[in-house]
PDB file of C-alpha atoms and ligand atoms in Angstrom:
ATOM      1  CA  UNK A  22     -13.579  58.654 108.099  1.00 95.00           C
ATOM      2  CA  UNK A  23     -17.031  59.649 108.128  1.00 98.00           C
ATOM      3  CA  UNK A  24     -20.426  57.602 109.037  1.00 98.00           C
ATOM      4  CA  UNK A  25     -23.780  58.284 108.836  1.00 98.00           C
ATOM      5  CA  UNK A  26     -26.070  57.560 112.184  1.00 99.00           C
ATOM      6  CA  UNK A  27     -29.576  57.156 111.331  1.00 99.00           C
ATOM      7  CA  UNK A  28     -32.406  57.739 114.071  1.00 98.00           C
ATOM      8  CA  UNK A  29     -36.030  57.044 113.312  1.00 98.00           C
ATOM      9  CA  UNK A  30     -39.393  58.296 114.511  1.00 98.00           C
ATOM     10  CA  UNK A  31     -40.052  59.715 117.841  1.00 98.00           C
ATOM     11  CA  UNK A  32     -35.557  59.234 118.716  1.00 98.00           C
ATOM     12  CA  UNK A  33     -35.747  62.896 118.287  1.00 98.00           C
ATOM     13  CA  UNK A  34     -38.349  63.259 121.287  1.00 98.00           C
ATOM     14  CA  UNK A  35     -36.117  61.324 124.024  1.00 98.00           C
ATOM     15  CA  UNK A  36     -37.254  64.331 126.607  1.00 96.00           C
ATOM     16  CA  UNK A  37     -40.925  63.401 127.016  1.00 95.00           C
ATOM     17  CA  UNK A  38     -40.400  59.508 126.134  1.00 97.00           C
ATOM     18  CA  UNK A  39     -40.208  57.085 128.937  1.00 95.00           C
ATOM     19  CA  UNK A  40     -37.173  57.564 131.236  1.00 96.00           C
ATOM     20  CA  UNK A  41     -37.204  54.123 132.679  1.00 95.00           C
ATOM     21  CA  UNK A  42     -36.749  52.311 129.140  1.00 96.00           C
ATOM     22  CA  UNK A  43     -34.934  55.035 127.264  1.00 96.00           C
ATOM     23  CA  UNK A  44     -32.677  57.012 129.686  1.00 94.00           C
ATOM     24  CA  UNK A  45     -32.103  60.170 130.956  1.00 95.00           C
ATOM     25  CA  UNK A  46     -30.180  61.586 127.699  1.00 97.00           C
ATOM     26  CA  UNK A  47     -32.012  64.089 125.481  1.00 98.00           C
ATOM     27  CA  UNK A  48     -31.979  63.827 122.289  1.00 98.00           C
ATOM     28  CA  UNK A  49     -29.431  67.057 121.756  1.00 98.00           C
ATOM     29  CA  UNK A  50     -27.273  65.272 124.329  1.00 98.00           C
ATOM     30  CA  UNK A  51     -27.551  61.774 122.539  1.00 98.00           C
ATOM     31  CA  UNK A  52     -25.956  63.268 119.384  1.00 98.00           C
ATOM     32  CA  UNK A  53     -23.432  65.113 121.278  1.00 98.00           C
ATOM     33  CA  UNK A  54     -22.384  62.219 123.369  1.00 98.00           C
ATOM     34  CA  UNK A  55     -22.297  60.318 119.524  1.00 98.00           C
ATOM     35  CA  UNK A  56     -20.430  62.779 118.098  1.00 98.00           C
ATOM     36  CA  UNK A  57     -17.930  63.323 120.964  1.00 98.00           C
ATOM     37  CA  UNK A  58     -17.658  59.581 121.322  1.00 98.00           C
ATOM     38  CA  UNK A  59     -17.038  58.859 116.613  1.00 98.00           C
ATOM     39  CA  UNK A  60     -14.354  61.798 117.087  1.00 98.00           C
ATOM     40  CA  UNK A  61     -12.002  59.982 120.092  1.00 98.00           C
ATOM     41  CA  UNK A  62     -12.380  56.930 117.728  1.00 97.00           C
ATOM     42  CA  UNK A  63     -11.375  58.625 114.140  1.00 97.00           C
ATOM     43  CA  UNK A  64     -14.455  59.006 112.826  1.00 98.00           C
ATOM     44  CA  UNK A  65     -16.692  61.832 111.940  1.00 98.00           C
ATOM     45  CA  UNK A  66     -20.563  61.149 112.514  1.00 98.00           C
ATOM     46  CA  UNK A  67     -22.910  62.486 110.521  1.00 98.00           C
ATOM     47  CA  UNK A  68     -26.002  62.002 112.887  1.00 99.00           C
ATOM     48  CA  UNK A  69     -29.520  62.920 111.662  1.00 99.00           C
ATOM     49  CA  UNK A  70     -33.241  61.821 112.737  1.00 98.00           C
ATOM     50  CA  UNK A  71     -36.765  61.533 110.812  1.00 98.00           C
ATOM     51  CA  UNK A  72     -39.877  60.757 111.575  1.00 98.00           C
ATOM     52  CA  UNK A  73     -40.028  59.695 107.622  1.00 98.00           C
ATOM     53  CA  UNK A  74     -39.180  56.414 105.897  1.00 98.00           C
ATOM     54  CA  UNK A  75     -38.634  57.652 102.661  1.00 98.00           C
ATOM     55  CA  UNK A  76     -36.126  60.306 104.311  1.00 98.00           C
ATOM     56  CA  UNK A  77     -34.280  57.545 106.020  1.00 99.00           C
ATOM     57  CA  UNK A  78     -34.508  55.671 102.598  1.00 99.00           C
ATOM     58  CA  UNK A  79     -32.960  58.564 100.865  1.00 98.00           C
ATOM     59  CA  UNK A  80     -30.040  58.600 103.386  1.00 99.00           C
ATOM     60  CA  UNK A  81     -29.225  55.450 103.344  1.00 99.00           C
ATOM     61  CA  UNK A  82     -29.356  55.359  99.246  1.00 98.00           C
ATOM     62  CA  UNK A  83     -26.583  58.427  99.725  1.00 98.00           C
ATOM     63  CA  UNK A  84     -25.053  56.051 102.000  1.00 98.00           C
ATOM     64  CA  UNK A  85     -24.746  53.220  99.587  1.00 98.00           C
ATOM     65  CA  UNK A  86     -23.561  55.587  96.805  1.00 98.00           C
ATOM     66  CA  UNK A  87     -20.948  57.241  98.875  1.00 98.00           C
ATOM     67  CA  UNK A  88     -20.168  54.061 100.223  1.00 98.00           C
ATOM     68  CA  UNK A  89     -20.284  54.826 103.497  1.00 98.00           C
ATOM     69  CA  UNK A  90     -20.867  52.847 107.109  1.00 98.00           C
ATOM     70  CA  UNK A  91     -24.136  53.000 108.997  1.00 98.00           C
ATOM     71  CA  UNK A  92     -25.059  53.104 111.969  1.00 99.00           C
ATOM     72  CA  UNK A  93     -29.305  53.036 111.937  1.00 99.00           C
ATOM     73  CA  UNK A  94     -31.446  53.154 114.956  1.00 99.00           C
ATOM     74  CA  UNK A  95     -34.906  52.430 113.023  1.00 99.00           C
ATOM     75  CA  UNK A  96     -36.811  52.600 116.084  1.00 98.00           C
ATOM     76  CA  UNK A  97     -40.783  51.683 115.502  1.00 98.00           C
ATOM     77  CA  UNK A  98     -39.811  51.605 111.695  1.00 99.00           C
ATOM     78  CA  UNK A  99     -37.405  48.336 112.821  1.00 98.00           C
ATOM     79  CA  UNK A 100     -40.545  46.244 113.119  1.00 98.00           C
ATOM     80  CA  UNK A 101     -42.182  46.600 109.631  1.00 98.00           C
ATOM     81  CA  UNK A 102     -40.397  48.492 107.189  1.00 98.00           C
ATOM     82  CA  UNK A 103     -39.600  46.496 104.717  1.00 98.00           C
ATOM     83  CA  UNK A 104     -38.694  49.390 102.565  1.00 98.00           C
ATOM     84  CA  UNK A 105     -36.070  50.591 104.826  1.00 99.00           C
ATOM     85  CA  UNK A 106     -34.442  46.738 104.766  1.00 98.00           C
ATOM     86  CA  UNK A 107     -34.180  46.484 101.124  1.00 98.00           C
ATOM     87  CA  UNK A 108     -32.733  50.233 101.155  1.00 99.00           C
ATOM     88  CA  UNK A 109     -30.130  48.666 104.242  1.00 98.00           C
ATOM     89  CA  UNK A 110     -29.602  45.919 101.620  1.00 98.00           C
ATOM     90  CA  UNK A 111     -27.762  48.446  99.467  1.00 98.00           C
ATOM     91  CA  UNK A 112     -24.697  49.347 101.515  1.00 98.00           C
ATOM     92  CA  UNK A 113     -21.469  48.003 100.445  1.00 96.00           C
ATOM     93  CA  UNK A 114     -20.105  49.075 103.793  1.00 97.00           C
ATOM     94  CA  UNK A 115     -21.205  47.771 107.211  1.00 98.00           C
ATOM     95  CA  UNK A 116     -24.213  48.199 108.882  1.00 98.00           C
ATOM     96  CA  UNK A 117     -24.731  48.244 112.419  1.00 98.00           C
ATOM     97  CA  UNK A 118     -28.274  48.421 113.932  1.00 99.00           C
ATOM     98  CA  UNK A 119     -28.735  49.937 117.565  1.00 98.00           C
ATOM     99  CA  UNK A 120     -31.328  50.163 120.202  1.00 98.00           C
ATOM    100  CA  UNK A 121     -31.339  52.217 123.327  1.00 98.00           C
ATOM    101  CA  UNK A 122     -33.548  49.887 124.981  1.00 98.00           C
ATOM    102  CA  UNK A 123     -33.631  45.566 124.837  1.00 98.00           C
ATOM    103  CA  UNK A 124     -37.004  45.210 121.889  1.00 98.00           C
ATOM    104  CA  UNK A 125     -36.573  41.911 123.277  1.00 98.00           C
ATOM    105  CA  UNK A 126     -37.401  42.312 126.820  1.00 98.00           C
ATOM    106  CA  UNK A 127     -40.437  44.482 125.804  1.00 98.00           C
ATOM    107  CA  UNK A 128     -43.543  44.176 123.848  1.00 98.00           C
ATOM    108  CA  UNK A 129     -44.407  41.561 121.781  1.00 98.00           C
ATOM    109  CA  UNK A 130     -44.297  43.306 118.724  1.00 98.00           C
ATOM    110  CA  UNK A 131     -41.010  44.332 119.034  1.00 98.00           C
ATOM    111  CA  UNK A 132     -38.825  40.724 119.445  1.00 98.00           C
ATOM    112  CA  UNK A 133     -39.118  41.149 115.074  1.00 98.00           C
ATOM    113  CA  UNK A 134     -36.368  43.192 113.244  1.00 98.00           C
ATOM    114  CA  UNK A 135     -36.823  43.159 109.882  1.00 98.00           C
ATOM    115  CA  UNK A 136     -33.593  45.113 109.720  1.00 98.00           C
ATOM    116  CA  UNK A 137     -31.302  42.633 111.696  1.00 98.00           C
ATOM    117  CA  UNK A 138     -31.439  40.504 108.633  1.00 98.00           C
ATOM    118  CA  UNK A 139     -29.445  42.380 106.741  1.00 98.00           C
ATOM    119  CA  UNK A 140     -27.694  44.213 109.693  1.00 98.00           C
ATOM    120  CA  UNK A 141     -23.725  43.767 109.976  1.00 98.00           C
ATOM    121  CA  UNK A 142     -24.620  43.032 113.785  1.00 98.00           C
ATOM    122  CA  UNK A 143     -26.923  44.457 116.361  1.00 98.00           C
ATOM    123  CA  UNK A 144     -26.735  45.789 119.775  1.00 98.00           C
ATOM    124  CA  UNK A 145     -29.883  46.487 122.003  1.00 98.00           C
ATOM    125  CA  UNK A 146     -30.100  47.431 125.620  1.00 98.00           C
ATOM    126  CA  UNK A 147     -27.167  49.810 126.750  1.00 98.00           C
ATOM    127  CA  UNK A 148     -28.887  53.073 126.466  1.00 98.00           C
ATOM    128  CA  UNK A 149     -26.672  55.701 124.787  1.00 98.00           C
ATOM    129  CA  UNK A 150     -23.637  53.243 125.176  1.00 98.00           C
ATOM    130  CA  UNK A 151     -25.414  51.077 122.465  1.00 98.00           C
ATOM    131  CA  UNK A 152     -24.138  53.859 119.784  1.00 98.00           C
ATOM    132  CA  UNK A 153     -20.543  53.733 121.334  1.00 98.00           C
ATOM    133  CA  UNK A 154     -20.399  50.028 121.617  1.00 98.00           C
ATOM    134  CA  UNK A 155     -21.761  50.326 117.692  1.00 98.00           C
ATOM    135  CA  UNK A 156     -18.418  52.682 117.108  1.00 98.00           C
ATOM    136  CA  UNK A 157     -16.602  50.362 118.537  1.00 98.00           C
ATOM    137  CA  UNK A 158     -17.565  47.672 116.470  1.00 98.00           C
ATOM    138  CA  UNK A 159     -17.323  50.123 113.114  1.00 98.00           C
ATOM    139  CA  UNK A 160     -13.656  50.773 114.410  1.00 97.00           C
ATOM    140  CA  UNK A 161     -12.627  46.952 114.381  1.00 97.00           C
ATOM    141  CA  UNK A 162     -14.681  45.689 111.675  1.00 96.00           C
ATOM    142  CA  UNK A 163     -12.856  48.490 109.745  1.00 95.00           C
ATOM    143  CA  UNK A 164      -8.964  48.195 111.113  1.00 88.00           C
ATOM    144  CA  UNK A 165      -9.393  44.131 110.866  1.00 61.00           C
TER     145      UNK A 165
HETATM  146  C1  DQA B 217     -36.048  51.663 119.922  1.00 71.26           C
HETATM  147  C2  DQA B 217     -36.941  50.447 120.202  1.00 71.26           C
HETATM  148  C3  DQA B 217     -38.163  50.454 119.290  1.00 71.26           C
HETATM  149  O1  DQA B 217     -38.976  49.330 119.573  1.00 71.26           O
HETATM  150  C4  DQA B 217     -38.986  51.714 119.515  1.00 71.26           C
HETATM  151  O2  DQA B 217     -40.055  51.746 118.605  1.00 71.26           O
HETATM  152  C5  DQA B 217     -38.176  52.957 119.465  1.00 71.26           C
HETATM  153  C6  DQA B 217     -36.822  52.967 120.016  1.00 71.26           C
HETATM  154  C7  DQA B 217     -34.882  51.772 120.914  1.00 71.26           C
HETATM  155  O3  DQA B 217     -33.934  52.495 120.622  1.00 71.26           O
HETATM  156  O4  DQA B 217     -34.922  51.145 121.988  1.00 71.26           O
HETATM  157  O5  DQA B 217     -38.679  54.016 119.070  1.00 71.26           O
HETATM  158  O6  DQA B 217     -35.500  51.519 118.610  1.00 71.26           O
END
């Protein structure tokens, strides 16, 4: 079965972002370890990245359409966009938001997620594993 994984602005950049809150992984080896990790589960990911709402709006509108599950990392975009919610809104399959680090444990501005809302479920804080814990999820929330 194939699933979309959505990255947001600056994902793409892992190499020169902070190691200590986002990990080692580049971003190359982020969607490898994805795609390695949706195929030993049954799926096929379909992972992109943009820097650009309406590009991630247009994705998951194709999403919606095609009916297919989601896994989105908004990244800053998960703290205002209300655009990219009501697009979320759309799927008729689930919806699971990730985080490599905990938005919780950081900045002020980042304990809101105007995406949880209307998020399957999220999970924040495991580095790259956040994605396979995410697949994990799909996989049961699928085979229930
Ligand atoms: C992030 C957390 C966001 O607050 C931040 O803006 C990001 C990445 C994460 O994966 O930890 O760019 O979504």
């Amino acid at each position: 079965m194939k699933i979309l994984v959505l990255n947001g602005p600056n994902l793409a950049r892992l190499d020169i972002r902070d190691s200590s809150i986002y990990g080692d992984f580049t971003y190359p080896e982020l969607v490898a370890f994805i795609e390695a990790s949706a195929e030993a589960l049954g799926f096929i990911a379909d992972v992109r990245q943009s820097n650009e709402e309406a590009q991630i709006i247009g994705w998951l509108h194709e999403a919606a359409d095609a009916s297919l599950p989601v896994i989105i990392n908004p990244a800053a975009f998960t703290h205002y966009s209300y655009a990219i919610r009501d697009a979320a809104e759309l799927l008729k399959s689930p919806l699971i938001e990730v985080h490599l680090s905990n938005p919780l444990s950081r900045e002020e501005f980042r304990h809101t997620s105007v995406i949880s809302g209307v998020a399957t479920g999220t999970i924040a804080g495991f580095g790259p594993n956040s994605y396979i814990l995410a697949l994990e999820a799909l996989k049961k929330l699928l085979h229930k």
